[in-house]
PDB file of C-alpha atoms and ligand atoms in Angstrom:
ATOM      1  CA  UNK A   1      90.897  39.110-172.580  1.00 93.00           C
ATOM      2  CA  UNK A   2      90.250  37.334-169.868  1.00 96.00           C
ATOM      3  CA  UNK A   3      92.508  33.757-169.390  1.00 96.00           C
ATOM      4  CA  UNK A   4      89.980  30.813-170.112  1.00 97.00           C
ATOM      5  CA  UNK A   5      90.802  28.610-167.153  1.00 98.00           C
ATOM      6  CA  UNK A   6      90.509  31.940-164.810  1.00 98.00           C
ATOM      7  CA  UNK A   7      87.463  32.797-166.179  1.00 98.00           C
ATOM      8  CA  UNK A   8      85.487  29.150-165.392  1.00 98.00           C
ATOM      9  CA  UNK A   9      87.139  29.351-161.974  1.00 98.00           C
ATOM     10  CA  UNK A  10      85.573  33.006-161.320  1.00 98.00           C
ATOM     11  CA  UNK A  11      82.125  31.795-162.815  1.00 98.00           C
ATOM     12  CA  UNK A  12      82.209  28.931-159.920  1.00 98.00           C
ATOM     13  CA  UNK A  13      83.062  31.871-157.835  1.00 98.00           C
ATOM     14  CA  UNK A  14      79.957  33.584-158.527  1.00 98.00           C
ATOM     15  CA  UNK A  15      78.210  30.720-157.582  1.00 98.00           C
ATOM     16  CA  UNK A  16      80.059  30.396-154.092  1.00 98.00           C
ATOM     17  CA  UNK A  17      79.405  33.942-153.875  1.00 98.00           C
ATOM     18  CA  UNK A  18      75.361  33.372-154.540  1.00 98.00           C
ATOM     19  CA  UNK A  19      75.088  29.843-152.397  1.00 98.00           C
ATOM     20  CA  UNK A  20      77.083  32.080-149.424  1.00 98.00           C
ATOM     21  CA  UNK A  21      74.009  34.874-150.233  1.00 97.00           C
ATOM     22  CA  UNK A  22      71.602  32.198-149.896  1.00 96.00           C
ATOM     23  CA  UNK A  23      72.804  30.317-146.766  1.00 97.00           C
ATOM     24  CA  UNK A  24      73.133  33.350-144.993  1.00 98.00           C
ATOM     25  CA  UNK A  25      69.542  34.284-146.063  1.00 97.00           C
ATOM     26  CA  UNK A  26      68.858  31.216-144.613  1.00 98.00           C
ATOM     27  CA  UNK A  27      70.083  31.787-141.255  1.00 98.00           C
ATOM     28  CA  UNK A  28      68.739  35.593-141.240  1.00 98.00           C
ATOM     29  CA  UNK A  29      65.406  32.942-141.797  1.00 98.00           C
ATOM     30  CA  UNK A  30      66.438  30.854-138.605  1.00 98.00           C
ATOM     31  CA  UNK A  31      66.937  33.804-136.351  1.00 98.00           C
ATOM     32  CA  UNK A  32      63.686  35.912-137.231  1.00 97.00           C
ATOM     33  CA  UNK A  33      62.230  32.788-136.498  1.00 98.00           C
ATOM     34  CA  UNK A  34      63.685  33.099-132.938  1.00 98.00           C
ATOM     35  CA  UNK A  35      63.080  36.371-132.310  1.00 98.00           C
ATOM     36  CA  UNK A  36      66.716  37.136-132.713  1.00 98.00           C
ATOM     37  CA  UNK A  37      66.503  40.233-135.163  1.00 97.00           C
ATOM     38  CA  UNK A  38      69.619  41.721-134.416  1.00 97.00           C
ATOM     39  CA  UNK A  39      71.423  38.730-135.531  1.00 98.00           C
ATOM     40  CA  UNK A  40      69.411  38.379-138.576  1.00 97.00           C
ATOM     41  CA  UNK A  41      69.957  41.497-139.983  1.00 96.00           C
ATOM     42  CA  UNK A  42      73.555  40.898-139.433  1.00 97.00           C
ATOM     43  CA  UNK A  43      72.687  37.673-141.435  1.00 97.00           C
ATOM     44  CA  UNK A  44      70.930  40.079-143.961  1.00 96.00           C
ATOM     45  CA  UNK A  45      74.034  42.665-144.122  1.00 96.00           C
ATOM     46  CA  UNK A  46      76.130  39.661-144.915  1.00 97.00           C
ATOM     47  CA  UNK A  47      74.290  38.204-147.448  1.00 96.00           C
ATOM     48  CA  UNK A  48      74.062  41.700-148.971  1.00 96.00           C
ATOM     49  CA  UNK A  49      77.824  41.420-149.193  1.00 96.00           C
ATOM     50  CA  UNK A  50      77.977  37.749-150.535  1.00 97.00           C
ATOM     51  CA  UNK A  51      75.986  39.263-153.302  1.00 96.00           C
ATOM     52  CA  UNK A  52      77.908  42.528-154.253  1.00 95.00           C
ATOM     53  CA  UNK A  53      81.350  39.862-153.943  1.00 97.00           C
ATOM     54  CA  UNK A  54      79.237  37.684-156.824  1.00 98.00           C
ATOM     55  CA  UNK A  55      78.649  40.779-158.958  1.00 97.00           C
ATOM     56  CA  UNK A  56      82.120  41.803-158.528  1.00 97.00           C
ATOM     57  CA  UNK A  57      83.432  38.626-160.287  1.00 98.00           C
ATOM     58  CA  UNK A  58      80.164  39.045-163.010  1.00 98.00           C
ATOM     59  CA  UNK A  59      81.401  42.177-164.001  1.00 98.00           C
ATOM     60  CA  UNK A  60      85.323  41.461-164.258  1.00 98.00           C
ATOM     61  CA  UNK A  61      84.735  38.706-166.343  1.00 98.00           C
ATOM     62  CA  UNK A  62      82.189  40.903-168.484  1.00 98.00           C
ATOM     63  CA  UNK A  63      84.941  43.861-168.038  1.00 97.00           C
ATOM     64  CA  UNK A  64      87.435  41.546-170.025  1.00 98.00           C
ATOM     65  CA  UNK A  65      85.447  39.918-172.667  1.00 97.00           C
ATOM     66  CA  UNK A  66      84.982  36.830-171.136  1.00 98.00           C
ATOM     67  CA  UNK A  67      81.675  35.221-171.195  1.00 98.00           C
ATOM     68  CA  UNK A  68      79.695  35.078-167.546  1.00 98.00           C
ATOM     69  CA  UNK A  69      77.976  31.801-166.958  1.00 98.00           C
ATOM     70  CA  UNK A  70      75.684  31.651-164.111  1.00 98.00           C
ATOM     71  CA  UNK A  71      75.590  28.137-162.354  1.00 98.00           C
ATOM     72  CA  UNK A  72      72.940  25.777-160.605  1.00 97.00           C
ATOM     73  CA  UNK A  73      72.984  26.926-156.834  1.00 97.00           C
ATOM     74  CA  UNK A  74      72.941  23.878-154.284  1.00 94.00           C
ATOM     75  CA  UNK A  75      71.163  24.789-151.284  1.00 89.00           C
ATOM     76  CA  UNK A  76      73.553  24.343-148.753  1.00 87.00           C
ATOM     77  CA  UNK A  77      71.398  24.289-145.334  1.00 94.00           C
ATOM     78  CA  UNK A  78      67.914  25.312-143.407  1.00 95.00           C
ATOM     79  CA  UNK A  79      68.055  24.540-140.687  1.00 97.00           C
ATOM     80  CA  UNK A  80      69.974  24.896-137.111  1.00 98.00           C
ATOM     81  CA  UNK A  81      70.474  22.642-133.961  1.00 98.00           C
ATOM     82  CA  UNK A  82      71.602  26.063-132.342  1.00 97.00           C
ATOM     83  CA  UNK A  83      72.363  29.742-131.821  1.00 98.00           C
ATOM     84  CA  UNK A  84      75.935  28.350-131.739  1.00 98.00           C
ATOM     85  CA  UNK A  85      76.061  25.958-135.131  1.00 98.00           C
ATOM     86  CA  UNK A  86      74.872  29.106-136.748  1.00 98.00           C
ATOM     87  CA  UNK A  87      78.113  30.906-136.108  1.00 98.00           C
ATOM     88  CA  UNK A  88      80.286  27.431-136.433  1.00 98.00           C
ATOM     89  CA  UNK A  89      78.824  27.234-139.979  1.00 98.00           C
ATOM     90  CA  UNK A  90      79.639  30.653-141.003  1.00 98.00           C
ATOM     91  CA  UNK A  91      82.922  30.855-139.916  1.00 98.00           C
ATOM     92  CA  UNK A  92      83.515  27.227-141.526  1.00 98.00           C
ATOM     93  CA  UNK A  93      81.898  29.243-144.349  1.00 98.00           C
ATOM     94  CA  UNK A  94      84.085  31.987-144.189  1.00 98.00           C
ATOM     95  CA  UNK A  95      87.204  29.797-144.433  1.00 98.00           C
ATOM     96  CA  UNK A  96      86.108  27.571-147.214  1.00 98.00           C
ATOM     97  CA  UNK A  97      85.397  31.012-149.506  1.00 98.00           C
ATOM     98  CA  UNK A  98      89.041  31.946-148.386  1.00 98.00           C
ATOM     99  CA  UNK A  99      90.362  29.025-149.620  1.00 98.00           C
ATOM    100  CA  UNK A 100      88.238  29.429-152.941  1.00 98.00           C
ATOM    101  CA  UNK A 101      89.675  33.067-153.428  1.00 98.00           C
ATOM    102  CA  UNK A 102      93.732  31.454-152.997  1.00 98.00           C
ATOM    103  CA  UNK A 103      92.741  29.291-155.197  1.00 98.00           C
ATOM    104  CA  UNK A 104      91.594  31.814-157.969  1.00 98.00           C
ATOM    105  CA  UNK A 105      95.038  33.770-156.790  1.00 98.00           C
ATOM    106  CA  UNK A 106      97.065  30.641-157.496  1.00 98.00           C
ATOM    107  CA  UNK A 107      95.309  30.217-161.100  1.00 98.00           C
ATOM    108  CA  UNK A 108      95.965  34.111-161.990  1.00 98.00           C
ATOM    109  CA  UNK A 109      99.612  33.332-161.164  1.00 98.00           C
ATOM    110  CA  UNK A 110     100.143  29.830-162.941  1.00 98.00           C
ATOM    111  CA  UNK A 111      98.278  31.612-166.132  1.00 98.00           C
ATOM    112  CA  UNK A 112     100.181  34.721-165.564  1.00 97.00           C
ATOM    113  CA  UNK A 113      96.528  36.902-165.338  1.00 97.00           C
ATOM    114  CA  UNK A 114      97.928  39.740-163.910  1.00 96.00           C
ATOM    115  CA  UNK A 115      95.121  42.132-164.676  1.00 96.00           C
ATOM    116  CA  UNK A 116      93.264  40.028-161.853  1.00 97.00           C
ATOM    117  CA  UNK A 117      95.835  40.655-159.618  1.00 96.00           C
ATOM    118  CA  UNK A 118      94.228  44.174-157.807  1.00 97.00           C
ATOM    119  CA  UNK A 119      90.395  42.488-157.612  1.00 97.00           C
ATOM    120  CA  UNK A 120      91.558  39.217-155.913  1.00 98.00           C
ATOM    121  CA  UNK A 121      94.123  41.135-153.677  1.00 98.00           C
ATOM    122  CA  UNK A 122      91.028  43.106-152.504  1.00 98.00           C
ATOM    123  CA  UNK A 123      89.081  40.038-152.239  1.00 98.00           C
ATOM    124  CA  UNK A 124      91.843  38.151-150.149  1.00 98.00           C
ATOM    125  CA  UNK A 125      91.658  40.796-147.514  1.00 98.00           C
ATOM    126  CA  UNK A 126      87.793  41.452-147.393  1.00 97.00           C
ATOM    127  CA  UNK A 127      88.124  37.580-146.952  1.00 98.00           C
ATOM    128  CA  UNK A 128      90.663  38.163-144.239  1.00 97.00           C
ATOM    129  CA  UNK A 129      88.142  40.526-142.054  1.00 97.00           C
ATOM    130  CA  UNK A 130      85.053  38.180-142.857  1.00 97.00           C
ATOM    131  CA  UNK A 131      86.828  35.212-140.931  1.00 98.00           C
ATOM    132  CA  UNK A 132      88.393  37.945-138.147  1.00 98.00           C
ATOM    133  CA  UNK A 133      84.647  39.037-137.530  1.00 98.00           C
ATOM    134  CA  UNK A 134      82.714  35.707-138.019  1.00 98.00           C
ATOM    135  CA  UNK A 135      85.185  34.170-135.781  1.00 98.00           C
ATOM    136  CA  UNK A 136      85.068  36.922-133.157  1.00 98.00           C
ATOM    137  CA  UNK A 137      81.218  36.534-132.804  1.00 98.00           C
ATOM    138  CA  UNK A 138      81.558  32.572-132.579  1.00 98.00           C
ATOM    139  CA  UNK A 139      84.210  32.855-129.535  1.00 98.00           C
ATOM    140  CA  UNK A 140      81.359  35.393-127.999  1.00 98.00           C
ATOM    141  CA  UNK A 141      78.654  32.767-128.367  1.00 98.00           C
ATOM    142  CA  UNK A 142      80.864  30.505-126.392  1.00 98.00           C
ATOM    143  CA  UNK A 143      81.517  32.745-123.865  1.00 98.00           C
ATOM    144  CA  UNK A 144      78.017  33.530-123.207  1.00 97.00           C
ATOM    145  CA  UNK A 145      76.811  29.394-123.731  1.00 96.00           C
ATOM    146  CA  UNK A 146      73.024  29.528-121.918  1.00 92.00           C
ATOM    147  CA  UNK A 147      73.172  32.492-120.587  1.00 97.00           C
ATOM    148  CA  UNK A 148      69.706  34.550-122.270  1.00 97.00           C
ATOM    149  CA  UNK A 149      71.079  37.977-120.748  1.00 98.00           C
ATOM    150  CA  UNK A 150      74.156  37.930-122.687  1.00 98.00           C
ATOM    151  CA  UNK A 151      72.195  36.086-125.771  1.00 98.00           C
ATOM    152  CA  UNK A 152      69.895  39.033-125.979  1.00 98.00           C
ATOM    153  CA  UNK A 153      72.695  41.619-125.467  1.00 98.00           C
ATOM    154  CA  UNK A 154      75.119  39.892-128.227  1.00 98.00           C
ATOM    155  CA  UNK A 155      71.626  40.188-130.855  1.00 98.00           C
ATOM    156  CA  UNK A 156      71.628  44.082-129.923  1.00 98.00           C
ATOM    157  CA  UNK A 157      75.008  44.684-130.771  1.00 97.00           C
ATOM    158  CA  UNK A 158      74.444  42.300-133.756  1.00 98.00           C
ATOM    159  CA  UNK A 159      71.514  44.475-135.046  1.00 96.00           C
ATOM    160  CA  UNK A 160      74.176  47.788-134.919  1.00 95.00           C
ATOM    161  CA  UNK A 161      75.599  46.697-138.053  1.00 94.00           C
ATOM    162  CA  UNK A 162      74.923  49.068-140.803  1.00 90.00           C
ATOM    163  CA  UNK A 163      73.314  48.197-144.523  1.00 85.00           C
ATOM    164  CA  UNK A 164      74.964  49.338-147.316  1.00 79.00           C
ATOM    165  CA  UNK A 165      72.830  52.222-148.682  1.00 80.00           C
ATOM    166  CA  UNK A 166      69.902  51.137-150.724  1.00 77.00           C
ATOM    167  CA  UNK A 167      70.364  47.464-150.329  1.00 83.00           C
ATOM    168  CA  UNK A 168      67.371  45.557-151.593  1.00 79.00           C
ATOM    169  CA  UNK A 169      67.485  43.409-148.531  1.00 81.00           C
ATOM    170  CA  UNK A 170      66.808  46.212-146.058  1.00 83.00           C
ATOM    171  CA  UNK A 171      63.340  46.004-145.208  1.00 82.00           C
ATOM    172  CA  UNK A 172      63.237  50.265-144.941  1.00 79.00           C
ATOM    173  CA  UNK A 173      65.256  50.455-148.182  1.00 78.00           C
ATOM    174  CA  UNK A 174      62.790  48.553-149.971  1.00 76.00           C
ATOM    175  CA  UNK A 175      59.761  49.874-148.848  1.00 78.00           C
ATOM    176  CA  UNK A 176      61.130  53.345-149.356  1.00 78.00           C
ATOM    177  CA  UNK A 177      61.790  52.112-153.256  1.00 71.00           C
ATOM    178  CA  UNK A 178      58.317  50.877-153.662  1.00 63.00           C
TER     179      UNK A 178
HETATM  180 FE1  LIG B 201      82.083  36.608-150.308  1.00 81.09          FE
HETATM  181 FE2  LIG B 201      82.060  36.017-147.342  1.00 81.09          FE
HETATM  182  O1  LIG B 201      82.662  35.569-148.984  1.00 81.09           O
END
């Protein structure tokens, strides 16, 4: 059974998890808008993620006999002053879910939860590549600043990124499925 102090924490988790879906939805929004698909299906890959990471925590709490409570979601932002506050906010993003997951770690630990141990290890380092990658393509906006050439080139390499087989967010997974 699942501790109950853990288990409140991890159902405000899910929530992160599904406002960090949404946001990024939003900004997959903001760049279609732009004509930057590359960097919204990046958006869309990632918010793909965001949700698997909330159905992770669903199902451990579910896995343990603990009972899953799904939240309000705040919507957390629309819109963008630029290409670069985009990648500002989701590496601010990135770091405020990492400090979310310690916290969970530090509650396992003070309730001695140690079956959550392996899940929020696994979560600490996906957390540790999100912030490595979000980071790395928010030093490359800076780099490139005005420059369209480089703009354009960053939103191919952007668009490279691969969905996770049959994600309902991939437009040609989808219309496959229907
Ligand atoms: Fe699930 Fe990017 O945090």
């Amino acid at each position: 059974m699942i501790n109950e102090r853990l288990r409140n924490a991890m159902n405000e988790q899910i929530k992160n998890e599904l406002e960090s879906f949404y946001i990024y939805m939003s900004m997959a929004a903001y760049f279609h808008a732009r004509n930057l698909d590359g960097m919204a299906h990046w958006m869309r890959c990632q918010a793909h993620e965001e949700m698997t990471h909330g159905m992770k925590f669903f199902d451990h709490i579910h896995d343990r006999g603990g009972k899953v409570v799904l939240l309000n979601l705040n919507q957390l932002k629309t819109d963008w002053a630029s290409i670069l506050e985009v990648w500002q906010d989701t590496y601010a993003h990135e770091q405020f879910i990492t400090g979310k997951i310690n916290d969970l770690i530090t509650i396992a630990r003070e309730e001695k939860d140690y079956t959550s141990e392996p899940m929020l290890a696994w979560f600490s380092k996906e957390q540790m590549e999100e912030e490595a990658t979000a980071g790395k393509v928010l030093e490359q906006i800076k780099m490139i600043g005005d420059n369209q050439t480089g703009i354009i080139m960053l939103d191919r390499e952007l668009g490279a990124r691969a969905f996770p087989p049959g994600s309902p967010i991939d437009p040609v997974s989808y219309s496959a499925a229907t």
